[in-house]
Coordinates of C-alpha atoms and ligand atoms in Angstrom, one line a residue:
X17 CA 8.2 59.7 62.6
X18 CA 7.0 56.4 64.2
X19 CA 8.7 55.6 67.5
X20 CA 11.2 52.6 67.2
X21 CA 9.4 51.0 70.2
X22 CA 6.2 51.0 68.3
X23 CA 7.7 49.4 65.3
X24 CA 9.3 46.8 67.5
X25 CA 5.9 45.9 68.9
X26 CA 4.4 45.8 65.5
X27 CA 7.0 43.2 64.5
X28 CA 6.7 41.2 67.7
X29 CA 3.0 40.8 66.9
X30 CA 3.4 40.1 63.2
X31 CA 5.6 37.1 62.7
X32 CA 7.0 37.1 59.1
X33 CA 5.7 33.6 58.5
X34 CA 2.2 34.5 59.6
X35 CA 2.1 37.6 57.4
X36 CA 3.5 35.9 54.4
X37 CA 1.3 33.0 54.8
X38 CA -1.9 35.1 54.4
X39 CA -0.7 35.7 50.9
X40 CA 1.4 32.8 49.9
X41 CA 1.0 29.2 50.5
X42 CA 4.1 28.0 52.4
X43 CA 5.7 24.7 53.1
X44 CA 7.7 24.1 56.2
X45 CA 11.2 22.7 55.7
X46 CA 13.7 22.5 58.4
X47 CA 14.3 26.0 59.7
X48 CA 12.7 27.8 56.7
X49 CA 9.5 28.0 54.7
X50 CA 9.2 27.9 50.9
X51 CA 6.5 28.9 48.4
X52 CA 5.8 30.3 45.0
X53 CA 7.1 33.9 44.8
X54 CA 4.2 36.4 44.7
X55 CA 6.5 39.0 43.0
X56 CA 7.4 37.1 39.8
X57 CA 5.8 34.3 37.8
X58 CA 7.2 30.8 38.6
X59 CA 6.1 27.2 38.7
X60 CA 8.7 25.9 41.2
X61 CA 9.1 27.6 44.5
X62 CA 12.2 29.8 44.9
X63 CA 10.7 32.1 47.6
X64 CA 12.1 31.4 51.1
X65 CA 11.0 32.8 54.4
X66 CA 13.5 32.7 57.4
X67 CA 11.8 32.8 60.8
X68 CA 15.1 33.2 62.7
X69 CA 16.1 36.4 61.0
X70 CA 12.4 37.4 60.3
X71 CA 13.1 37.9 56.7
X72 CA 12.3 36.6 53.2
X73 CA 14.2 36.3 50.0
X74 CA 13.4 35.1 46.5
X75 CA 16.2 33.3 44.7
X76 CA 14.4 33.8 41.4
X77 CA 13.8 37.6 41.3
X78 CA 15.8 38.9 44.2
X79 CA 12.9 40.4 46.1
X80 CA 13.8 40.4 49.8
X81 CA 13.5 42.2 53.2
X82 CA 11.8 42.1 56.5
X83 CA 8.0 41.9 57.3
X84 CA 7.5 45.6 56.5
X85 CA 9.2 45.2 53.1
X86 CA 6.9 42.3 52.3
X87 CA 3.8 44.3 53.3
X88 CA 5.0 47.3 51.2
X89 CA 5.5 45.2 48.1
X90 CA 2.5 43.0 48.3
X91 CA 0.0 45.7 49.1
X92 CA 1.8 48.5 47.2
X93 CA 2.2 50.7 50.3
X94 CA 4.8 53.2 51.5
X95 CA 6.7 52.5 54.7
X96 CA 4.3 54.3 57.1
X97 CA 1.2 52.7 55.5
X98 CA 2.8 49.3 55.7
X99 CA 3.6 49.7 59.5
X100 CA 0.0 50.9 60.1
X101 CA -1.5 48.1 58.1
X102 CA 0.6 45.5 60.1
X103 CA -0.4 47.3 63.3
X104 CA -4.1 47.1 62.5
X105 CA -3.6 43.5 61.6
X106 CA -2.4 42.8 65.1
X107 CA -5.3 44.9 66.6
X108 CA -2.9 47.7 67.8
X109 CA -3.9 51.3 68.2
X110 CA -2.4 53.6 65.5
X111 CA 1.0 55.1 66.1
X112 CA 0.0 58.8 66.7
X113 CA -2.0 57.7 69.7
X114 CA 1.1 56.2 71.1
X115 CA 2.2 58.8 73.4
X116 CA -1.2 59.3 75.1
X117 CA -1.6 55.5 75.3
X118 CA 1.8 55.2 76.9
X119 CA 0.8 57.7 79.6
X120 CA -2.5 55.9 80.2
X121 CA -0.7 52.6 80.4
X122 CA 1.8 53.6 83.0
X123 CA -1.0 55.2 85.0
X124 CA -3.0 51.9 85.0
X125 CA 0.2 49.9 85.9
X126 CA 0.8 52.2 88.9
X127 CA -2.8 51.8 90.0
X128 CA -2.6 48.0 89.8
X129 CA 0.5 48.1 91.9
X130 CA -1.4 50.1 94.6
X131 CA -4.3 47.8 94.3
X132 CA -2.2 44.8 94.8
X133 CA -0.7 46.5 97.9
X134 CA -4.2 47.1 99.2
X135 CA -5.3 43.5 98.7
X136 CA -2.2 42.3 100.5
X137 CA -2.7 44.6 103.4
X138 CA -6.4 43.5 103.7
X139 CA -5.2 39.9 103.9
X140 CA -3.1 40.8 106.9
X141 CA -5.6 43.2 108.5
X142 CA -7.1 42.4 111.9
X143 CA -10.6 41.1 112.1
X144 CA -12.7 38.0 111.4
X145 CA -12.9 38.5 107.5
X146 CA -9.1 38.7 107.0
X147 CA -8.6 35.7 109.3
X148 CA -10.9 33.7 107.1
X149 CA -9.1 34.6 104.0
X150 CA -5.7 33.7 105.5
X151 CA -7.2 30.5 106.7
X152 CA -8.3 29.8 103.1
X153 CA -4.8 30.1 101.7
X154 CA -3.3 28.1 104.5
X155 CA -6.0 25.4 104.0
X156 CA -4.9 25.2 100.4
X157 CA -1.4 24.4 101.8
X158 CA 0.3 27.7 101.1
X159 CA 2.9 29.0 103.4
X160 CA 3.2 32.7 104.4
X161 CA 6.4 32.7 102.4
X162 CA 4.6 31.7 99.2
X163 CA 1.7 34.2 99.9
X164 CA 4.3 36.9 100.0
X165 CA 6.2 35.7 97.0
X166 CA 3.1 35.7 94.8
X167 CA 1.7 38.8 96.5
X168 CA -1.6 37.0 97.2
X169 CA -4.2 39.1 98.9
X170 CA -7.8 39.5 99.9
X171 CA -10.6 41.8 98.6
X172 CA -12.9 42.4 101.6
X173 CA -16.6 42.1 101.6
X174 CA -17.4 45.8 100.7
X175 CA -18.4 47.6 97.6
X176 CA -16.1 50.6 97.7
X177 CA -13.1 50.1 99.9
X178 CA -10.6 49.9 97.1
X179 CA -12.2 52.8 95.3
X180 CA -11.8 55.0 98.4
X181 CA -8.2 53.8 98.9
X182 CA -7.3 54.6 95.2
X183 CA -9.1 58.0 95.3
X184 CA -6.9 59.0 98.2
X185 CA -4.0 58.2 96.0
X186 CA -5.2 60.6 93.4
X187 CA -6.7 58.2 90.8
X188 CA -10.0 59.2 89.2
X189 CA -13.0 57.0 88.9
X190 CA -12.6 57.1 85.1
X191 CA -9.0 55.7 85.5
X192 CA -10.3 53.0 87.8
X193 CA -12.8 52.0 85.3
X194 CA -10.2 51.8 82.5
X195 CA -8.1 49.6 84.8
X196 CA -11.1 47.3 85.3
X197 CA -10.8 47.7 89.1
X198 CA -14.3 49.2 89.5
X199 CA -17.4 48.6 87.5
X200 CA -20.6 50.5 86.7
X201 CA -23.8 48.7 87.8
X202 CA -26.9 48.7 85.6
X203 CA -28.3 51.5 87.8
X204 CA -25.2 53.5 87.1
X205 CA -23.6 53.1 90.5
X206 CA -19.8 52.4 90.7
X207 CA -18.7 49.5 92.7
X208 CA -15.5 47.3 93.1
X209 CA -14.9 44.5 90.6
X210 CA -13.7 42.2 93.4
X211 CA -15.2 41.7 96.8
X212 CA -15.0 38.9 99.3
X213 CA -12.5 37.1 97.2
X214 CA -9.0 35.9 97.6
X215 CA -6.9 37.7 95.1
X216 CA -3.9 36.6 92.8
X217 CA -2.1 39.4 91.0
X218 CA -1.1 38.6 87.4
X219 CA 2.4 40.0 86.7
X220 CA 4.0 40.4 83.3
X221 CA 7.6 39.6 82.2
X222 CA 8.8 43.1 83.3
X223 CA 7.4 42.7 86.8
X224 CA 4.3 44.9 86.3
X225 CA 1.0 44.0 87.9
X226 CA -1.3 43.8 84.8
X227 CA -4.5 42.1 86.2
X228 CA -6.1 40.2 89.0
X229 CA -7.8 36.8 89.5
X230 CA -10.2 36.6 92.3
X231 CA -11.7 33.4 93.7
X232 CA -14.6 32.9 96.3
X233 CA -13.7 31.4 99.7
X234 CA -16.7 28.9 99.6
X235 CA -18.7 27.3 96.9
X236 CA -20.8 30.3 95.8
X237 CA -21.0 31.4 92.2
X238 CA -19.2 32.7 90.3
X239 CA -16.2 30.8 91.5
X240 CA -13.7 33.0 89.6
X241 CA -13.7 36.6 88.6
X242 CA -10.9 37.9 86.5
X243 CA -9.9 41.5 85.4
X244 CA -11.3 42.4 82.1
X245 CA -8.9 43.0 79.2
X246 CA -7.4 46.5 79.5
X247 CA -4.8 48.6 77.8
X248 CA -2.1 46.6 79.8
X249 CA -3.7 43.2 79.9
X250 CA -4.3 40.9 77.0
X251 CA -5.4 37.4 78.2
X252 CA -4.3 35.6 75.1
X253 CA -0.7 36.9 75.4
X254 CA -0.2 36.4 79.1
X255 CA 1.1 33.3 81.0
X256 CA 0.7 33.4 84.7
X257 CA 4.0 33.0 86.7
X258 CA 6.2 33.2 83.6
X259 CA 7.8 36.2 85.3
X260 CA 9.0 33.8 88.0
X261 CA 9.5 30.7 85.8
X262 CA 11.9 32.5 83.4
X263 CA 14.5 32.8 86.2
X264 CA 14.5 29.1 86.7
X265 CA 17.5 27.3 84.8
X266 CA 15.3 24.5 83.8
X267 CA 13.9 24.5 80.2
X268 CA 11.2 22.0 81.0
X269 CA 8.0 23.8 81.7
X270 CA 4.9 22.5 83.4
X271 CA 1.6 23.9 81.9
X272 CA -1.2 23.7 84.4
X273 CA -4.9 24.5 84.4
X274 CA -5.2 27.2 87.1
X275 CA -3.4 29.7 89.4
X276 CA -3.6 27.4 92.4
X277 CA -1.9 24.5 90.7
X278 CA 0.9 26.8 89.6
X279 CA 1.4 28.3 93.0
X280 CA 1.5 25.0 94.9
X281 CA 3.9 23.5 92.3
X282 CA 6.2 26.5 92.8
X283 CA 6.0 26.0 96.6
X284 CA 6.9 22.3 96.1
X285 CA 10.0 23.3 94.2
X286 CA 8.8 23.2 90.6
X287 CA 9.8 26.6 89.5
X288 CA 8.7 26.4 85.8
X289 CA 5.0 25.9 86.3
X290 CA 2.8 28.3 84.4
X291 CA -0.8 28.6 83.2
X292 CA -3.0 30.4 80.8
X293 CA -5.0 33.2 82.4
X294 CA -8.7 32.5 82.3
X295 CA -8.8 31.2 78.8
X296 CA -7.9 28.0 76.8
X297 CA -4.3 28.0 75.7
X298 CA -3.6 30.2 72.7
X299 CA -1.2 30.2 69.9
X300 CA 0.4 33.5 71.1
X301 CA 1.0 31.9 74.5
X302 CA 2.6 28.9 72.8
X303 CA 4.9 31.2 70.8
X304 CA 5.8 33.0 74.0
X305 CA 6.7 29.6 75.6
X306 CA 9.1 28.7 72.8
X307 CA 11.4 31.5 74.0
X308 CA 11.8 29.8 77.4
X309 CA 11.1 26.1 77.1
X310 CA 12.5 23.2 75.2
X311 CA 10.0 20.8 76.8
X312 CA 6.5 21.3 78.0
X313 CA 4.6 18.9 80.2
X314 CA 0.9 19.3 80.0
X315 CA -0.5 18.8 83.6
X316 CA -4.2 19.4 83.2
X317 CA -6.9 18.1 85.4
X318 CA -7.9 14.5 84.8
X319 CA -11.6 15.3 84.3
X320 CA -13.1 15.5 80.8
X321 CA -12.6 19.2 80.4
X322 CA -8.9 18.7 81.2
X323 CA -8.5 16.0 78.7
X324 CA -10.2 18.1 76.1
X325 CA -7.8 21.0 76.9
X326 CA -4.9 18.5 76.6
X327 CA -5.9 17.4 73.1
X328 CA -6.3 21.0 72.0
X329 CA -3.0 22.0 73.5
X330 CA -1.2 19.2 71.8
X331 CA -2.4 20.4 68.5
X332 CA -1.1 23.9 69.2
X333 CA 2.5 22.6 70.0
X334 CA 2.5 20.5 66.9
X335 CA 4.5 22.9 64.7
X336 CA 6.8 24.2 67.4
X337 CA 10.3 23.0 68.3
X338 CA 9.1 22.2 71.8
X339 CA 8.8 18.6 72.9
X340 CA 5.5 18.1 74.5
X341 CA 4.6 15.3 76.9
X342 CA 1.4 14.6 78.8
X343 CA 1.3 14.1 82.5
X344 CA -0.8 11.2 83.8
X345 CA -1.8 11.9 87.3
X346 CA -2.9 8.7 88.9
X347 CA -5.4 8.8 91.8
X348 CA -5.7 12.6 91.9
X349 CA -7.7 15.2 90.0
X350 CA -4.9 17.7 89.6
X351 CA -1.2 18.2 90.4
X352 CA -2.1 20.1 93.6
X353 CA -4.0 17.2 95.0
X354 CA -1.4 14.7 94.0
X355 CA 1.4 16.6 95.7
X356 CA -0.7 16.9 98.9
X357 CA -1.3 13.1 98.9
X358 CA 2.0 11.8 97.7
X359 CA 4.6 14.5 98.2
X360 CA 6.9 16.5 95.9
X361 CA 9.3 13.7 95.1
X362 CA 6.6 11.4 93.9
X363 CA 5.5 14.3 91.6
X364 CA 9.0 14.7 90.3
X365 CA 9.2 11.0 89.5
X366 CA 5.8 11.4 87.7
X367 CA 7.2 14.2 85.6
X368 CA 10.3 12.2 84.6
X369 CA 8.3 9.4 83.2
X370 CA 5.4 11.5 81.8
X371 CA 3.9 10.0 78.8
X372 CA 4.9 11.6 75.5
X373 CA 2.5 12.9 72.9
X374 CA 2.7 9.6 71.0
X375 CA 1.4 7.7 73.9
X376 CA -1.5 10.1 74.4
X377 CA -2.5 10.0 70.7
X378 CA -2.3 6.3 70.6
X379 CA -4.6 6.1 73.6
X380 CA -7.0 8.5 71.8
X381 CA -6.8 6.5 68.7
X382 CA -7.6 3.3 70.6
X383 CA -10.7 4.8 72.0
X384 CA -12.0 5.6 68.6
X385 CA -12.1 2.0 67.4
X386 CA -14.0 -1.1 68.6
X387 CA -11.1 -3.5 69.1
X388 CA -13.5 -6.4 69.8
X389 CA -14.2 -6.5 66.0
X390 CA -11.7 -7.6 63.4
X391 CA -12.5 -4.5 61.3
X392 CA -11.8 -2.2 64.3
X393 CA -8.5 -4.0 65.0
X394 CA -7.3 -3.7 61.3
X395 CA -8.2 0.0 61.2
X396 CA -6.6 0.8 64.5
X397 CA -3.5 -1.1 63.6
X398 CA -3.1 0.8 60.3
X399 CA -3.5 4.3 62.0
X400 CA -1.4 3.4 64.9
X401 CA 1.5 2.3 62.7
X402 CA 1.4 5.5 60.7
X403 CA 1.5 7.4 64.0
X404 CA 4.6 5.5 65.1
X405 CA 6.3 5.5 61.8
X406 CA 8.1 8.9 62.3
X407 CA 10.2 10.5 65.0
X408 CA 10.7 7.6 67.3
X409 CA 13.8 5.7 68.4
X410 CA 14.0 1.9 67.7
X411 CA 13.5 1.2 71.5
X412 CA 10.4 3.4 71.6
X413 CA 9.0 1.6 68.5
X414 CA 9.7 -1.7 70.2
X415 CA 7.8 -0.7 73.3
X416 CA 4.7 0.7 71.5
X417 CA 4.7 -2.3 69.1
X418 CA 4.4 -4.5 72.1
X419 CA 1.6 -2.5 73.5
X420 CA -0.3 -2.5 70.2
X421 CA 0.2 -6.3 70.0
X422 CA -1.4 -6.8 73.4
X423 CA -4.4 -4.5 72.5
X424 CA -5.1 -6.2 69.2
X425 CA -4.0 -9.8 70.0
X426 CA -1.8 -9.8 67.0
X427 CA 1.7 -11.2 67.6
X428 CA 4.4 -8.7 68.4
X429 CA 6.5 -10.0 65.5
X430 CA 3.8 -9.3 63.0
X431 CA 3.3 -5.8 64.4
X432 CA 7.0 -5.0 64.2
X433 CA 7.2 -6.3 60.7
X434 CA 4.4 -4.1 59.5
X435 CA 5.8 -1.2 61.4
X436 CA 9.1 -1.6 59.5
X437 CA 7.5 -1.4 56.1
X438 CA 5.4 1.6 57.2
X439 CA 8.6 3.3 58.4
X440 CA 10.3 2.6 55.2
X441 CA 7.5 4.0 53.1
X442 CA 7.3 7.1 55.1
X443 CA 11.0 7.8 55.2
X444 CA 11.3 7.1 51.5
X445 CA 8.7 9.7 50.8
X446 CA 10.5 12.2 53.1
X447 CA 13.8 11.6 51.5
X448 CA 12.5 12.1 48.0
X449 CA 11.0 15.4 49.1
X450 CA 14.2 16.6 50.8
X451 CA 16.1 15.9 47.6
X452 CA 13.7 17.8 45.5
X453 CA 13.9 20.7 47.9
X454 CA 17.7 20.7 48.0
X455 CA 18.0 20.8 44.2
X456 CA 15.7 23.8 44.1
X457 CA 17.7 25.8 46.6
X458 CA 21.2 25.0 45.5
X459 CA 21.1 26.1 42.0
X460 CA 20.3 29.9 42.1
X461 CA 22.1 30.5 45.4
X462 CA 25.4 31.8 43.9
X463 CA 26.3 34.9 42.0
X464 CA 27.5 33.9 38.6
X465 CA 30.1 36.2 37.4
X466 CA 32.3 35.0 34.5
X467 CA 35.9 35.1 35.4
X468 CA 36.9 36.6 32.1
X469 CA 35.2 39.9 32.9
X470 CA 36.2 40.9 36.4
X471 CA 39.3 38.8 36.9
X472 CA 39.2 36.4 39.9
X473 CA 40.9 38.9 42.2
X474 CA 38.0 41.3 41.9
X475 CA 35.5 38.5 42.3
X476 CA 37.2 37.2 45.4
X477 CA 37.1 40.8 46.8
X478 CA 33.4 41.4 46.0
X479 CA 32.8 38.0 47.7
X480 CA 34.8 39.0 50.8
X481 CA 33.0 42.4 51.1
X482 CA 29.6 40.8 50.8
X483 CA 30.5 38.1 53.3
X484 CA 31.7 40.8 55.7
X485 CA 28.4 42.6 55.4
X486 CA 26.6 39.3 55.9
X487 CA 28.7 38.9 59.2
X488 CA 27.6 42.3 60.4
X489 CA 23.9 41.5 59.5
X490 CA 24.0 38.3 61.3
X491 CA 25.7 39.7 64.4
X492 CA 25.5 43.5 64.7
X493 CA 27.7 43.5 67.7
X494 CA 30.6 43.2 65.3
X495 CA 29.8 46.6 63.7
X496 CA 31.7 49.0 66.1
X497 CA 35.0 47.1 65.7
X498 CA 34.7 46.9 62.0
X499 CA 33.8 50.6 61.7
X500 CA 37.3 51.4 62.8
X501 CA 39.0 49.1 60.3
X502 CA 37.1 49.0 57.0
X503 CA 36.0 52.2 55.3
X504 CA 32.9 51.9 53.2
X505 CA 34.9 53.5 50.3
X506 CA 37.2 50.4 50.5
X507 CA 34.4 48.3 49.0
X508 CA 34.0 47.8 45.2
X509 CA 30.3 47.6 44.6
X510 CA 28.4 50.8 45.2
X511 CA 25.5 48.9 46.7
X512 CA 27.8 47.2 49.1
X513 CA 29.2 50.6 50.1
X514 CA 25.6 51.9 50.7
X515 CA 24.7 48.9 52.8
X516 CA 28.0 49.3 54.8
X517 CA 27.2 53.0 55.5
X518 CA 23.7 52.1 56.7
X519 CA 25.1 49.4 58.9
X520 CA 27.7 51.7 60.4
X521 CA 24.9 54.3 61.0
X522 CA 22.8 51.9 63.1
X523 CA 22.2 53.0 66.8
X524 CA 23.9 50.6 69.2
X525 CA 20.8 48.9 70.6
X526 CA 17.9 48.9 68.2
X527 CA 15.8 46.1 69.8
X528 CA 14.3 45.2 66.4
X529 CA 16.0 42.9 63.9
X530 CA 18.8 44.5 61.9
X531 CA 16.9 44.3 58.7
X532 CA 14.0 46.3 60.2
X533 CA 16.4 48.8 61.7
X534 CA 17.9 49.3 58.2
X535 CA 14.5 49.6 56.7
X536 CA 14.1 53.3 57.2
X537 CA 17.4 54.1 55.5
X538 CA 17.7 51.7 52.7
X539 CA 15.6 51.6 49.5
X540 CA 14.1 48.5 48.0
X541 CA 17.3 47.3 46.4
X542 CA 19.3 47.8 49.5
X543 CA 16.9 45.8 51.5
X544 CA 16.8 43.1 48.9
X545 CA 20.7 42.9 49.0
X546 CA 20.6 42.7 52.8
X547 CA 18.0 39.9 52.7
X548 CA 20.0 38.1 50.0
X549 CA 23.2 38.1 52.0
X550 CA 21.2 36.7 55.1
X551 CA 19.5 34.2 53.0
X552 CA 22.8 33.0 51.4
X553 CA 24.3 32.6 54.9
X554 CA 21.3 31.2 56.6
X555 CA 23.2 27.9 57.3
X556 CA 26.7 29.4 57.6
X557 CA 28.2 30.3 61.0
X558 CA 30.4 33.2 60.1
X559 CA 33.2 33.0 62.8
X560 CA 35.6 35.7 64.0
X561 CA 38.3 34.0 61.9
X562 CA 36.2 34.3 58.8
X563 CA 35.6 38.0 59.4
X564 CA 39.4 38.4 59.8
X565 CA 40.0 36.8 56.4
X566 CA 37.4 39.0 54.8
X567 CA 38.9 42.2 56.3
X568 CA 42.4 41.1 55.1
X569 CA 41.2 40.4 51.6
X570 CA 39.7 43.8 51.3
X571 CA 42.8 45.4 52.8
X572 CA 45.1 43.6 50.3
X573 CA 43.1 45.1 47.5
X574 CA 43.0 48.6 48.8
X575 CA 46.8 48.6 49.1
X576 CA 47.1 47.5 45.5
X577 CA 44.6 50.1 44.6
X578 CA 47.0 52.9 45.7
X579 CA 49.5 51.5 43.2
X580 CA 47.1 51.0 40.2
X581 CA 44.3 53.5 40.4
X582 CA 43.3 53.2 36.8
X583 CA 42.7 49.4 36.6
X584 CA 40.7 49.8 39.8
X585 CA 38.2 52.2 38.2
X586 CA 38.0 50.0 35.2
X587 CA 37.3 47.0 37.3
X588 CA 34.4 48.8 39.1
X589 CA 32.9 49.8 35.7
X590 CA 33.0 46.3 34.4
X591 CA 31.4 44.8 37.5
X592 CA 28.6 47.4 37.5
X593 CA 27.8 46.5 33.9
X594 CA 27.8 42.9 34.9
X595 CA 25.3 43.3 37.7
X596 CA 23.0 45.3 35.4
X597 CA 23.1 42.4 32.9
X598 CA 22.4 40.0 35.7
X599 CA 19.4 41.9 37.0
X600 CA 18.0 42.1 33.6
X601 CA 18.3 38.5 32.8
X602 CA 16.5 37.8 36.1
X603 CA 13.5 40.0 35.4
X604 CA 13.1 38.3 32.1
X605 CA 13.0 34.8 33.5
Ligands
ZN5 ZN1 10.5 36.1 43.0

């Protein structure tokens, strides 16, 4: 039995879109992705992936389920094998190691907490060294309140102070090595990882100290030393200060280059500043940010490295719902310096008018062409207009057209004219594509049951019971109330009854998606039905009033059933025959 928490982590690290994409070429469309179904032969795509419910469904052959179902089917694996395969895809240790790893993890976390306490004590200790460390933080403009809030500290200039401190608290050298707090030298001696450095603890979303960043007090090298990756610390998945930022009501985040920028921005009242930890920004960090931010302002240094990082990061945000803007910091090398020179209010104004991604890209485009030649101007104009043609308001277009006119010495009227025709061309293309997509999706999305066979009452009842199941799948918090009102035996179709029982049997707080929680109870057909119901209702908000109507319709029929038991049995038999016929015709197509 694989622990539910492990399965949850496997799914967190394996987005359904990523996994499917390594087998199927997908095209992004609105909130969904489509492609050619890998489970049946087709020429036009009817296979749809839904990131919001982490599910997939094929409107052609009815294959559907969650990420684990997909893995099972595509690689022909059983449930446990599929989970293991996804785990190794994400670089996770195998599930049976889970318990021991869990113990080791909590041991490292406890040790890190003690180490953080030690560094903080050392910062506030008597003596010349500690005074210099305190002076360093103060020189950087940090108040004692900020130092306390971020748990900043000092690792004194000795090789084994922390090691002795941790030994006294019962940690072994082996454990300290695993936590990355001490290291083995080439000669084989153990020594502290950090000495004579000011220390910044890195804290995860649950408030655990997972790593440290250490910086020298002067200009000696190396300037920064960071904790190595450990069982509890993965650089690429961590954003510094997100644990603080997530409490801020603002959904506009400021992405900085280093810890110092982040801390001084927080002190200046910008509570959503975060940064990557000792790496360039990663896709995982961007994905993490989408949970908290609607807008991200890139506030990297104005030097060449910072500009490169900006360009790279813009690329990472391209396919996310986050609006990205780029901060232009005039007359200062980073936000920290700007705030010291001009104050927090000036920085706030800077944020409000921060250039958006278009402006940044336009600037980049311009530097690529030689605008003193006619050829350069023509090429720049062509690329710039394509860039401006989608996703801008008319006012924005007007502004940028003006700027391009200035840069190229072409009249603004001409630029606007050309822009209009580019916009028309681009949106025509997009509209044709949308129509094609719609046609594809509309047709197979309904169950076709001829009225003559089941009678429209039975049809309406089947529809109501399936919509009721969909409502539970979409919002499992409805399950307890419905459990008391609708008996699974009240439903007509046996597969609906089975799904209903499985839903009623779910533990209250599963943590995973409903589909995944059902995965261990339902067979392939049950999963496919659940995925189908979610897919059909992907754009429907099923309200409490809808649910009430479904329940009443089911109730009406069960009352009638008591009066005419025979016709009921007959109806069920007919509907079953019908579904079988439908499945067969699908597998043939
Ligand atoms: Zn298919």
